[in-house]
mmCIF file of C-alpha atoms in Angstrom:
data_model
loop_
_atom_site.group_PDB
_atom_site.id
_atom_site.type_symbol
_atom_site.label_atom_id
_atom_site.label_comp_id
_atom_site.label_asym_id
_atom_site.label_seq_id
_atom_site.Cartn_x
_atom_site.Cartn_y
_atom_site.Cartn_z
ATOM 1 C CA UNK A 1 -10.765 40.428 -55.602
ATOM 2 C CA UNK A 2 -9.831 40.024 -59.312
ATOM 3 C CA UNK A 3 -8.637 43.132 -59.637
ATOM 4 C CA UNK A 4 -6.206 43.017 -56.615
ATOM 5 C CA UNK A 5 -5.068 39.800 -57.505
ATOM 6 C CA UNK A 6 -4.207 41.153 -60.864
ATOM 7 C CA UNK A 7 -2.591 44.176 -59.908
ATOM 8 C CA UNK A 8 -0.429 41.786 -57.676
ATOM 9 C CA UNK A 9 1.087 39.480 -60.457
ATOM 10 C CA UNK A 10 1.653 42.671 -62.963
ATOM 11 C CA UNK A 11 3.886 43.921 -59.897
ATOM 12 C CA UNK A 12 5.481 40.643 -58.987
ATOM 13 C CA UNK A 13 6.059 40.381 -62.982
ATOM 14 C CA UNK A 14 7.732 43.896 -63.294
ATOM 15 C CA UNK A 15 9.909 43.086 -60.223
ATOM 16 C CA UNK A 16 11.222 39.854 -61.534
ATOM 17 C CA UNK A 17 11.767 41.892 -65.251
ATOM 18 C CA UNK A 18 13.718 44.507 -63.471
ATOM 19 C CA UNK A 19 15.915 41.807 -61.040
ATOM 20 C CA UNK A 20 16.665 39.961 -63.856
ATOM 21 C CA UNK A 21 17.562 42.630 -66.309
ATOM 22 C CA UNK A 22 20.115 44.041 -63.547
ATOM 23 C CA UNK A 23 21.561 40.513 -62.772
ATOM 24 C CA UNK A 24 22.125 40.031 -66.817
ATOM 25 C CA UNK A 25 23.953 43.896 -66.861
ATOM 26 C CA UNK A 26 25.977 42.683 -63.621
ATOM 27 C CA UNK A 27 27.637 39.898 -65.668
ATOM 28 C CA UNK A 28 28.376 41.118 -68.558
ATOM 29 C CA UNK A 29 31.952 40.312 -69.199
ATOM 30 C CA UNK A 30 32.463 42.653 -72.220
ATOM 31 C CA UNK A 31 32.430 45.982 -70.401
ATOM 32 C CA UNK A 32 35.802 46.915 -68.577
ATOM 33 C CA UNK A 33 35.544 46.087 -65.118
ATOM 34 C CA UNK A 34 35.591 49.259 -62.513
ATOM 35 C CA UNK A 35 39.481 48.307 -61.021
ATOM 36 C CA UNK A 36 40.739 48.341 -64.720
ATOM 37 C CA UNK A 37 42.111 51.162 -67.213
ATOM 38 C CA UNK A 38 44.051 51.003 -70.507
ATOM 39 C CA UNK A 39 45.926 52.896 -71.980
ATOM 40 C CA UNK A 40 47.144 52.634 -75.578
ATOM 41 C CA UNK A 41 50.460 54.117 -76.600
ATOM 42 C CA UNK A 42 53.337 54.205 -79.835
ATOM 43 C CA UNK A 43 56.503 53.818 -78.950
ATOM 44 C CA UNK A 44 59.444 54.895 -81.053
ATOM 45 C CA UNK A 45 59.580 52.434 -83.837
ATOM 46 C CA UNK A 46 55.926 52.730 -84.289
ATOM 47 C CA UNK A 47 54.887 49.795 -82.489
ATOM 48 C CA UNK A 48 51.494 50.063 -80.079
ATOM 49 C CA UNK A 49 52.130 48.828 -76.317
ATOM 50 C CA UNK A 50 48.803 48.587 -74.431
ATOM 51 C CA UNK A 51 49.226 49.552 -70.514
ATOM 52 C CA UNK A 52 46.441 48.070 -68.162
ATOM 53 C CA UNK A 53 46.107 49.199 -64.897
ATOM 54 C CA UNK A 54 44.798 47.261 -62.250
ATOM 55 C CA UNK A 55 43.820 49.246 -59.355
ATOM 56 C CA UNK A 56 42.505 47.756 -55.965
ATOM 57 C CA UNK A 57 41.616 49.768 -53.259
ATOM 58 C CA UNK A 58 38.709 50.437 -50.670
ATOM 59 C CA UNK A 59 36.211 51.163 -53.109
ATOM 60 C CA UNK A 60 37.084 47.806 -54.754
ATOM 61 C CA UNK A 61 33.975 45.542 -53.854
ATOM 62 C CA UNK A 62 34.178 41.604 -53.575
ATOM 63 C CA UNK A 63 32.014 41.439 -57.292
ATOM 64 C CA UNK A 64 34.095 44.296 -58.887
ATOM 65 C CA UNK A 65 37.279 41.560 -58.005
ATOM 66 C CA UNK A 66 35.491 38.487 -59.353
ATOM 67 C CA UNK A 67 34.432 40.345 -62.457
ATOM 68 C CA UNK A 68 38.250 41.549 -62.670
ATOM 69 C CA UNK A 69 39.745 38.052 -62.421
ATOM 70 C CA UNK A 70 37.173 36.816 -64.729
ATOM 71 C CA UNK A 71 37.462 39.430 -67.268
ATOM 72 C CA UNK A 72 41.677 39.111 -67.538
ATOM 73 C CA UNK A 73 40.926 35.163 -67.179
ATOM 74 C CA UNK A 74 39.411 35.640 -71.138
ATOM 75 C CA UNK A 75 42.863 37.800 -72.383
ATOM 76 C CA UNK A 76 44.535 34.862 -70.795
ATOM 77 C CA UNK A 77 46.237 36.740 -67.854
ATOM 78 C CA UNK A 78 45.583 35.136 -64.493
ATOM 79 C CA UNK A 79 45.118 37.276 -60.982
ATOM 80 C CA UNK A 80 45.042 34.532 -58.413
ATOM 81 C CA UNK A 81 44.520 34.691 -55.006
ATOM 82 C CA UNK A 82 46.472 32.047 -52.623
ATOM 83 C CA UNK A 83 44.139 33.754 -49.422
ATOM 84 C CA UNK A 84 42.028 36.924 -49.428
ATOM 85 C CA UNK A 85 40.403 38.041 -45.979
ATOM 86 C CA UNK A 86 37.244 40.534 -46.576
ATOM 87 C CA UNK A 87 35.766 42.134 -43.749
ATOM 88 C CA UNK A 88 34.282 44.982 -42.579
ATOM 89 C CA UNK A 89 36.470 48.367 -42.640
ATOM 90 C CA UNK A 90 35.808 49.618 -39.063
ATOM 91 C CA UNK A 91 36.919 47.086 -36.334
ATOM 92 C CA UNK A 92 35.649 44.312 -38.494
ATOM 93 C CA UNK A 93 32.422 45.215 -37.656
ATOM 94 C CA UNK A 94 31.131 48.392 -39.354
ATOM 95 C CA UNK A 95 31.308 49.827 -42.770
ATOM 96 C CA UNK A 96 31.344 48.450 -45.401
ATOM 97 C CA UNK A 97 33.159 45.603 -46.593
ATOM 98 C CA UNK A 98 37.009 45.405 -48.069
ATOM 99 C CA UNK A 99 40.098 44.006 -48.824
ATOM 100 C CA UNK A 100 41.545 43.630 -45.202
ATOM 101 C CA UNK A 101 44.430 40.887 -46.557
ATOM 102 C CA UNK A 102 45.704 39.578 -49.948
ATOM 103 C CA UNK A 103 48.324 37.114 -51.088
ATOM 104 C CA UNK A 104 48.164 36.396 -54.606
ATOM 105 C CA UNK A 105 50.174 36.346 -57.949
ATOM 106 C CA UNK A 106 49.596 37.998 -61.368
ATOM 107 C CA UNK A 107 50.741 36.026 -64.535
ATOM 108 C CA UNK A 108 50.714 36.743 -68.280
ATOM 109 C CA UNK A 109 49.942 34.781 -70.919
ATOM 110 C CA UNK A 110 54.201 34.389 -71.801
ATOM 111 C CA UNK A 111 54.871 32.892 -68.016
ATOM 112 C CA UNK A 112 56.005 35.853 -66.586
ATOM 113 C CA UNK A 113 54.281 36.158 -63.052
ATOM 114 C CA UNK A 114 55.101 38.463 -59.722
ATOM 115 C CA UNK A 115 53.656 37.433 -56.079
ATOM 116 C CA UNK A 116 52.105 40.056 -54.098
ATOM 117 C CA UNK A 117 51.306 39.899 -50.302
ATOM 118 C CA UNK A 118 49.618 42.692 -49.000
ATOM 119 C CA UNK A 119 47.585 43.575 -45.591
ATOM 120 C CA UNK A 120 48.180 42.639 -41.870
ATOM 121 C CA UNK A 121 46.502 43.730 -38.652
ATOM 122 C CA UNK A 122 45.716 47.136 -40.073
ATOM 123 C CA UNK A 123 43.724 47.098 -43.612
ATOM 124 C CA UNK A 124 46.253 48.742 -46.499
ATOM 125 C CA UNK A 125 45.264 51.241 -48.683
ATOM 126 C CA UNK A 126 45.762 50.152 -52.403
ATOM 127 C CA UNK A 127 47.152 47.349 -54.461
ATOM 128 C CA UNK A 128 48.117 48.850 -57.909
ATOM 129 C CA UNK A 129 49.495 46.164 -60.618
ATOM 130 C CA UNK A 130 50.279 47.368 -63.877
ATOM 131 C CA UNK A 131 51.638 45.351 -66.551
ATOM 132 C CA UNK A 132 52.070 46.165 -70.564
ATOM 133 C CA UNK A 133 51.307 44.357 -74.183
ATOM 134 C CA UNK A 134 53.763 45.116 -77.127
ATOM 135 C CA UNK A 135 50.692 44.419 -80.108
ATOM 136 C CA UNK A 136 53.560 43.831 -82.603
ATOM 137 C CA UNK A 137 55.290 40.836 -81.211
ATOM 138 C CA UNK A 138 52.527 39.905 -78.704
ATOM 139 C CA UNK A 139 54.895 40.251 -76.129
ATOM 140 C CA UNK A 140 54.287 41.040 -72.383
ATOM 141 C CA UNK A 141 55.738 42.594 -68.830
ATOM 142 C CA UNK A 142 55.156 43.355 -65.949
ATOM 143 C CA UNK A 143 55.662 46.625 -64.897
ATOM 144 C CA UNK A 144 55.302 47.467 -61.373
ATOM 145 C CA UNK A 145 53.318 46.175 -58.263
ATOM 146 C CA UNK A 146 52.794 49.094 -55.719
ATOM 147 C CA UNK A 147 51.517 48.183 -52.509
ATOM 148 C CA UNK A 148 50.752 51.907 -50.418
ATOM 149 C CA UNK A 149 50.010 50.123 -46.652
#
């Protein structure tokens, strides 16, 4: 009896270890999240501009966006959403789920900001935003907002 009951909290303890070592990894806010890329670039009089991508699509999962917004929220650029309707990708309900409907705004830490409305009856296919940061006069822009229905 000791021995089972034994074996039983060393398991229960490993599980917990492992659930909370995963949950710890799955917050991390330093690591680039999965709908972002950069890259870095010299223009002609020497200056680096940094271009982020930000890339939503059907492989973007409802914690890959909160860990998005959260992770521009610290460099002080804000992806809002005014609605967002998440369902499930085949009739609403099979598959898994995605970005069915978005209405939102994207806006930079110098004011600029662009609405975006994307989504109807029939899911779209990708919302990519892609804006720029000139290091040398911490200036920003917004470079393009392509919605592909």
């Amino acid at each position: 009896m000791i021995f089972n009951f034994n074996v039983i909290i060393l398991t229960l303890t490993v599980l917990i270890e492992l659930t909370g070592s995963c949950t710890i990894l799955a917050n991390d806010l330093s690591e680039n999240p999965v709908p972002i890329s950069r890259t870095a670039k010299i223009n002609a009089s020497g200056d680096q501009i940094i271009t982020t991508e930000i890339l939503l699509d059907e492989n973007t999962s409802r914690e890959d966006l909160i860990h998005t917004c959260r992770f521009l929220a610290k460099e002080e650029v804000e992806l809002t959403f005014e609605s967002l309707n998440i369902r499930r990708s085949f009739l609403g309900i099979f598959g898994k789920k995605r970005i069915a409907q978005a209405t939102g705004k994207i806006e930079l830490p110098n004011g600029i900001s662009e609405a975006f409305q994307v989504g109807g009856a029939i899911s779209f296919q990708s919302i990519q935003i892609t804006y720029s940061q000139d290091l040398a006069t911490n200036t920003f822009a917004i470079n393009t907002i392509e919605i592909i229905d």
